[in-house]
Coordinates of C-alpha atoms in Angstrom, one line a residue:
M1 CA -22.8 15.0 39.3
S2 CA -20.9 15.0 36.0
A3 CA -22.2 13.8 32.9
R4 CA -19.8 10.6 32.9
Q5 CA -21.2 9.9 36.2
Q6 CA -25.1 10.3 35.3
L7 CA -24.6 8.3 32.6
L8 CA -22.8 5.3 34.6
A9 CA -25.3 5.5 37.3
A10 CA -28.2 5.1 34.7
A11 CA -26.6 2.3 32.7
A12 CA -26.1 0.3 35.8
E13 CA -29.7 0.4 36.1
R14 CA -30.9 -0.8 32.8
V15 CA -30.3 -0.9 28.9
L16 CA -30.4 2.9 27.9
I17 CA -31.4 4.0 24.5
F18 CA -30.1 6.4 22.3
D19 CA -31.8 8.0 19.2
G20 CA -31.7 6.8 15.5
A21 CA -31.0 7.9 12.1
F22 CA -31.8 11.6 11.1
G23 CA -31.0 11.4 7.4
T24 CA -33.6 9.3 6.2
Q25 CA -35.8 11.1 8.4
I26 CA -35.1 14.6 6.5
Q27 CA -35.4 12.6 3.3
N28 CA -38.8 11.6 4.4
R29 CA -39.9 15.3 4.5
K30 CA -39.1 16.0 0.8
L31 CA -37.9 19.2 1.3
S32 CA -36.4 21.6 -1.5
E33 CA -33.5 23.4 -1.9
A34 CA -34.9 26.7 -1.0
D35 CA -35.6 25.1 2.2
Y36 CA -32.0 24.1 2.8
A37 CA -31.0 27.5 1.6
G38 CA -33.0 29.5 3.3
D39 CA -32.1 33.0 3.5
L40 CA -28.1 32.3 3.8
G41 CA -27.1 33.6 0.9
L42 CA -24.7 31.0 0.0
A43 CA -23.1 30.6 -3.6
A44 CA -23.5 26.8 -3.3
D45 CA -27.0 24.5 -3.9
Q46 CA -27.5 23.4 -0.4
K47 CA -29.9 20.3 -1.1
G48 CA -28.9 17.4 0.6
N49 CA -26.8 19.9 3.3
N50 CA -28.7 18.2 6.3
D51 CA -26.9 19.5 9.1
I52 CA -27.6 23.4 7.8
L53 CA -31.4 22.8 8.3
V54 CA -30.9 23.5 12.2
L55 CA -30.2 27.2 11.0
T56 CA -32.8 27.0 7.9
R57 CA -35.4 24.7 9.5
P58 CA -34.9 24.2 13.1
D59 CA -38.5 22.7 13.2
V60 CA -37.6 20.2 11.1
I61 CA -34.9 18.7 13.1
G62 CA -36.6 19.7 16.6
D63 CA -39.4 17.8 15.7
I64 CA -37.1 14.7 14.7
T65 CA -35.5 15.1 17.9
R66 CA -38.5 15.4 20.0
A67 CA -39.8 12.4 17.8
Y68 CA -36.8 10.0 19.3
L69 CA -37.1 11.3 22.9
E70 CA -41.0 10.2 22.5
A71 CA -39.8 7.1 21.2
G72 CA -38.0 6.5 24.4
S73 CA -34.2 7.6 23.8
D74 CA -32.1 8.3 26.8
V75 CA -29.6 9.8 24.6
V76 CA -30.0 12.1 21.9
S77 CA -27.8 13.3 19.2
T78 CA -27.0 16.8 17.4
N79 CA -27.7 16.6 13.6
T80 CA -24.5 17.2 13.3
F81 CA -22.5 14.7 11.0
S82 CA -21.1 16.7 8.8
A83 CA -20.5 20.2 9.8
N84 CA -17.2 20.7 9.7
R85 CA -15.2 22.8 7.9
I86 CA -14.0 20.0 5.1
S87 CA -17.8 18.8 4.4
Q88 CA -19.2 22.0 4.7
A89 CA -16.8 23.5 1.9
D90 CA -18.9 21.3 -0.5
Y91 CA -21.5 23.7 0.1
A92 CA -19.5 26.8 0.3
A93 CA -20.7 26.7 4.1
E94 CA -17.4 26.5 6.1
G95 CA -17.8 29.9 7.6
L96 CA -21.3 28.4 9.0
V97 CA -19.3 25.5 11.2
R98 CA -19.6 27.2 14.5
D99 CA -23.2 28.5 13.7
I100 CA -24.8 24.8 12.6
N101 CA -23.1 23.5 15.8
V102 CA -23.7 26.0 18.5
A103 CA -27.3 25.6 17.0
S104 CA -27.5 22.5 17.0
G105 CA -25.9 22.1 20.6
K106 CA -28.7 24.4 21.8
L107 CA -31.7 22.7 20.0
A108 CA -31.0 19.2 21.7
R109 CA -30.1 20.4 24.8
A110 CA -33.5 22.6 25.1
L111 CA -35.7 19.1 24.3
A112 CA -33.4 16.8 26.4
D113 CA -33.6 19.3 29.5
E114 CA -37.7 19.5 28.2
Y115 CA -38.2 15.6 28.4
A116 CA -36.2 15.5 31.7
A117 CA -38.4 18.2 33.7
K118 CA -41.1 15.9 32.5
D119 CA -40.2 12.8 34.5
G120 CA -37.1 13.6 36.3
R121 CA -35.1 11.0 34.1
P122 CA -31.6 12.4 32.8
R123 CA -31.6 12.7 28.9
F124 CA -28.4 13.4 27.4
V125 CA -27.1 15.1 24.3
A126 CA -24.1 13.5 22.3
G127 CA -22.3 15.9 19.9
A128 CA -22.0 14.2 16.4
I129 CA -18.8 14.2 14.5
G130 CA -18.8 12.1 11.9
P131 CA -15.4 11.4 9.8
T132 CA -15.3 14.0 7.1
N133 CA -14.7 12.6 3.6
K134 CA -11.0 12.5 4.2
T135 CA -8.5 9.8 5.5
L136 CA -5.5 10.0 7.4
S137 CA -4.2 6.7 6.6
L138 CA -4.7 6.1 3.1
S139 CA -3.7 7.4 0.2
P140 CA -6.5 8.9 -2.8
D141 CA -4.1 8.4 -5.4
V142 CA -2.8 4.5 -6.1
E143 CA -0.2 6.2 -8.4
D144 CA 1.0 8.1 -5.1
P145 CA 0.4 5.1 -1.8
G146 CA 2.7 7.9 0.0
F147 CA 0.0 11.0 -1.1
R148 CA -2.5 12.2 1.8
E149 CA -4.9 14.9 0.9
I150 CA -4.8 16.3 4.8
D151 CA -2.4 16.0 7.5
F152 CA -3.1 15.1 11.3
D153 CA -2.7 18.7 12.6
E154 CA -5.1 20.0 10.4
L155 CA -7.8 17.3 11.1
V156 CA -6.8 17.7 14.7
A157 CA -7.6 21.6 13.9
V158 CA -11.1 21.0 12.0
Y159 CA -12.7 18.9 14.9
K160 CA -11.4 21.1 17.2
E161 CA -13.3 23.7 16.0
Q162 CA -16.4 21.8 15.4
A163 CA -15.6 20.1 18.9
A164 CA -15.9 23.6 20.7
A165 CA -19.0 25.1 19.1
L166 CA -21.1 21.5 20.3
V167 CA -19.6 22.2 23.9
E168 CA -20.6 25.9 23.6
G169 CA -24.1 24.7 22.1
G170 CA -24.6 22.4 25.6
V171 CA -23.8 18.8 24.9
D172 CA -22.5 16.5 27.3
F173 CA -20.6 14.2 25.4
I174 CA -18.5 14.2 21.8
L175 CA -19.4 11.4 19.5
I176 CA -16.6 10.5 17.4
E177 CA -18.8 8.3 15.2
T178 CA -18.9 6.0 12.1
V179 CA -14.9 5.5 12.1
F180 CA -14.0 4.0 9.1
D181 CA -10.1 5.2 10.1
T182 CA -8.7 4.9 13.3
L183 CA -5.8 7.5 12.3
N184 CA -9.0 10.4 11.8
A185 CA -10.2 8.9 15.6
K186 CA -7.0 9.9 16.9
A187 CA -7.3 13.1 15.5
G188 CA -10.9 13.9 17.0
I189 CA -9.5 12.4 20.2
M190 CA -6.5 14.9 20.2
A191 CA -9.2 17.6 19.3
V192 CA -11.0 16.9 22.6
K193 CA -8.0 17.0 25.0
Q194 CA -6.8 20.4 23.5
L195 CA -10.4 21.5 23.9
E196 CA -10.3 20.2 27.5
R197 CA -7.0 22.2 28.3
D198 CA -8.6 25.3 27.0
L199 CA -11.7 24.5 29.1
G200 CA -10.0 23.3 32.2
R201 CA -12.4 20.5 32.2
E202 CA -13.2 17.4 31.5
V203 CA -15.1 16.8 28.0
P204 CA -16.1 13.1 27.5
V205 CA -15.7 11.1 24.3
M206 CA -17.9 8.3 23.0
I207 CA -16.7 6.6 20.2
S208 CA -18.2 4.0 17.5
M209 CA -16.1 2.4 14.7
T210 CA -17.8 1.1 11.3
L211 CA -16.9 -2.0 9.7
T212 CA -16.8 -2.2 5.8
D213 CA -16.8 -5.9 5.7
L214 CA -18.0 -9.0 7.4
S215 CA -14.5 -9.9 9.1
G216 CA -14.9 -7.4 11.3
R217 CA -12.3 -4.4 9.9
N218 CA -12.6 -0.7 9.3
L219 CA -11.5 0.7 6.4
S220 CA -7.8 1.8 7.7
G221 CA -7.6 -2.4 8.3
H222 CA -8.2 -2.5 12.2
T223 CA -9.9 -5.1 14.1
V224 CA -12.8 -4.5 16.3
E225 CA -10.2 -5.8 19.0
A226 CA -7.4 -4.0 17.7
F227 CA -9.5 -0.7 17.8
W228 CA -10.4 -0.6 21.3
Y229 CA -6.7 -0.9 22.1
A230 CA -5.6 1.8 20.0
V231 CA -8.3 4.2 21.3
R232 CA -8.8 3.0 25.0
H233 CA -6.2 5.6 26.1
A234 CA -8.9 8.4 25.9
K235 CA -10.9 6.8 28.5
P236 CA -14.2 6.8 26.3
V237 CA -17.5 7.0 28.5
T238 CA -19.2 4.4 25.9
I239 CA -17.3 2.5 22.9
G240 CA -19.5 0.8 20.5
L241 CA -20.4 -0.2 16.5
N242 CA -22.4 2.1 14.4
C243 CA -23.3 1.6 10.7
S244 CA -21.6 -0.7 8.8
F245 CA -24.6 -3.6 8.5
G246 CA -27.4 -4.6 10.5
A247 CA -28.0 -6.1 13.7
E248 CA -27.6 -9.7 12.4
Q249 CA -24.1 -9.0 10.7
L250 CA -23.0 -6.8 13.8
R251 CA -23.5 -10.0 15.9
P252 CA -20.3 -11.8 16.6
H253 CA -18.4 -8.3 16.9
V254 CA -20.9 -6.9 19.4
K255 CA -19.6 -10.1 21.4
V256 CA -15.9 -9.5 21.0
L257 CA -16.1 -6.0 22.0
S258 CA -18.5 -6.8 25.0
Q259 CA -16.3 -9.2 26.5
I260 CA -12.8 -6.9 26.3
A261 CA -14.1 -3.2 26.9
D262 CA -14.2 -1.7 30.3
T263 CA -16.2 0.9 29.4
L264 CA -19.9 1.2 28.4
L265 CA -20.8 -0.5 25.3
M266 CA -23.3 1.8 22.7
I267 CA -24.8 -0.3 19.3
Y268 CA -26.8 1.6 16.9
P269 CA -26.5 -0.7 13.6
N270 CA -28.2 -0.1 10.5
A271 CA -32.1 -1.3 9.9
G272 CA -30.7 -4.1 7.8
L273 CA -29.1 -4.3 4.8
P274 CA -30.3 -2.0 1.7
N275 CA -32.4 -3.3 -0.8
E276 CA -31.5 -2.9 -4.4
L277 CA -33.0 0.8 -4.5
G278 CA -30.8 1.5 -1.4
E279 CA -33.6 1.6 0.6
Y280 CA -33.8 -0.2 4.3
D281 CA -36.6 -2.5 4.5
E282 CA -36.0 -3.8 8.0
Q283 CA -39.4 -3.5 10.3
P284 CA -39.1 -1.9 13.8
E285 CA -39.8 -5.3 15.1
T286 CA -37.0 -7.4 13.1
T287 CA -34.5 -5.1 14.4
A288 CA -35.5 -5.0 18.3
G289 CA -35.7 -8.7 18.3
L290 CA -32.3 -9.0 17.0
V291 CA -30.5 -6.4 19.3
K292 CA -32.9 -7.6 22.3
D293 CA -30.9 -10.9 21.9
W294 CA -27.7 -9.0 22.7
A295 CA -29.6 -7.3 25.8
D296 CA -30.6 -11.2 27.1
H297 CA -27.0 -12.1 26.9
G298 CA -25.6 -9.3 29.1
Q299 CA -23.5 -7.7 25.9
V300 CA -24.7 -4.3 25.9
N301 CA -25.4 -0.9 27.7
I302 CA -27.2 1.2 24.8
L303 CA -29.2 0.7 22.1
G304 CA -30.2 2.7 18.8
G305 CA -30.2 2.7 15.2
C306 CA -28.3 4.0 12.3
C307 CA -29.3 4.0 8.6
G308 CA -32.8 3.7 7.7
S309 CA -33.7 3.2 11.4
S310 CA -36.9 5.6 12.3
P311 CA -38.8 6.8 16.0
A312 CA -40.8 3.3 15.3
H313 CA -37.5 1.4 15.4
I314 CA -36.2 3.5 18.4
A315 CA -39.8 2.7 20.3
A316 CA -39.6 -1.2 19.2
I317 CA -35.8 -1.6 20.7
A318 CA -36.9 0.5 23.8
K319 CA -40.2 -1.8 24.6
A320 CA -38.1 -5.1 23.9
V321 CA -35.3 -4.3 26.3
A322 CA -37.3 -2.7 29.3
N323 CA -36.7 -5.7 31.5
S324 CA -33.3 -6.8 30.3
E325 CA -30.5 -6.2 32.5
P326 CA -27.8 -4.5 31.4
R327 CA -24.5 -5.3 30.6
K328 CA -21.7 -5.5 33.5
V329 CA -18.7 -3.8 32.5
P330 CA -15.7 -6.1 32.6
A331 CA -12.6 -5.4 34.8
P332 CA -9.7 -6.5 32.9
G333 CA -6.5 -6.7 34.4
P334 CA -3.1 -5.0 33.7
Q335 CA -1.5 -6.3 30.8
M336 CA 0.0 -4.7 28.0
R337 CA -2.1 -4.3 24.8
L338 CA -0.9 -3.2 21.9
A339 CA -2.7 -2.8 18.6
G340 CA -1.2 -2.9 14.7
L341 CA -3.7 -3.7 12.7
E342 CA -4.8 -6.5 14.7
A343 CA -4.3 -6.6 18.6
F344 CA -1.2 -7.9 20.3
I345 CA -1.7 -9.0 23.9
A346 CA 1.9 -9.7 25.8
A347 CA 1.8 -12.7 27.6

């Protein structure tokens, strides 16, 4: 049975649990620059380069991943949000992209398999690919709206390099997450499709959008509904929302997506909204209560946490939805569904 089939089978039985944030957990360790840099001899200061820790402090990443598995995660992600050539160039570490992603994939795979062996319940690994700090849809120069820092083919190549290394490391899925620019997501999809042709097999994708305002649009202006119709052709094993806001603010957008997406719905909100210091105060029981409401209304298949969430949040969510019925995936009839900034459905 393929990873896609296994995940679908598990999700038909219960609401599954994703993991939580890595960044805030790493920050809690109060690591020094020497912890990040290790003995790699890189020219730039490495403090803040969370992805490189899998090479210099794999114990830290392993401990965090294990904590999420202990909390009840069925799906864990690799700590590779910025492990791409564009983002790593900020740290003069672009030459280590393959090493970082392969190592992260292997670490998560080993721990997922360890926990699956304990109780016979499958655990899955999602290879996390962030949006980079570039956008294909918008110009960074207000004086030149036609200017782009990067083109589509270049971003496809960047994503493909990362995805190939994650697959080599043993991930089950490629998670194209925190999508603020729909065209960036399309580049990620193209990269995975090219990789599939190279490998001669399916590499299932998970796709997760992030909203930039309460009206429910991402930075490139697409509504939740339009975004789904723009990426549905990729046949993602999950579609969803992450980061953006807390669960309370995501509620109406989760409802919309749950009604139209004919695939699994994975939602992992922030632990509320940040305070004036940029920290997250929402307690695990509060987050769990909010997302349980989605589960009680049959709107979700997989739940987890993003910024500010911890193993305690994930454990509370797992406990809250343990007896909830999973969302039934709708089967919409054939109809022409198109996407500009908003959805267009031909009558």
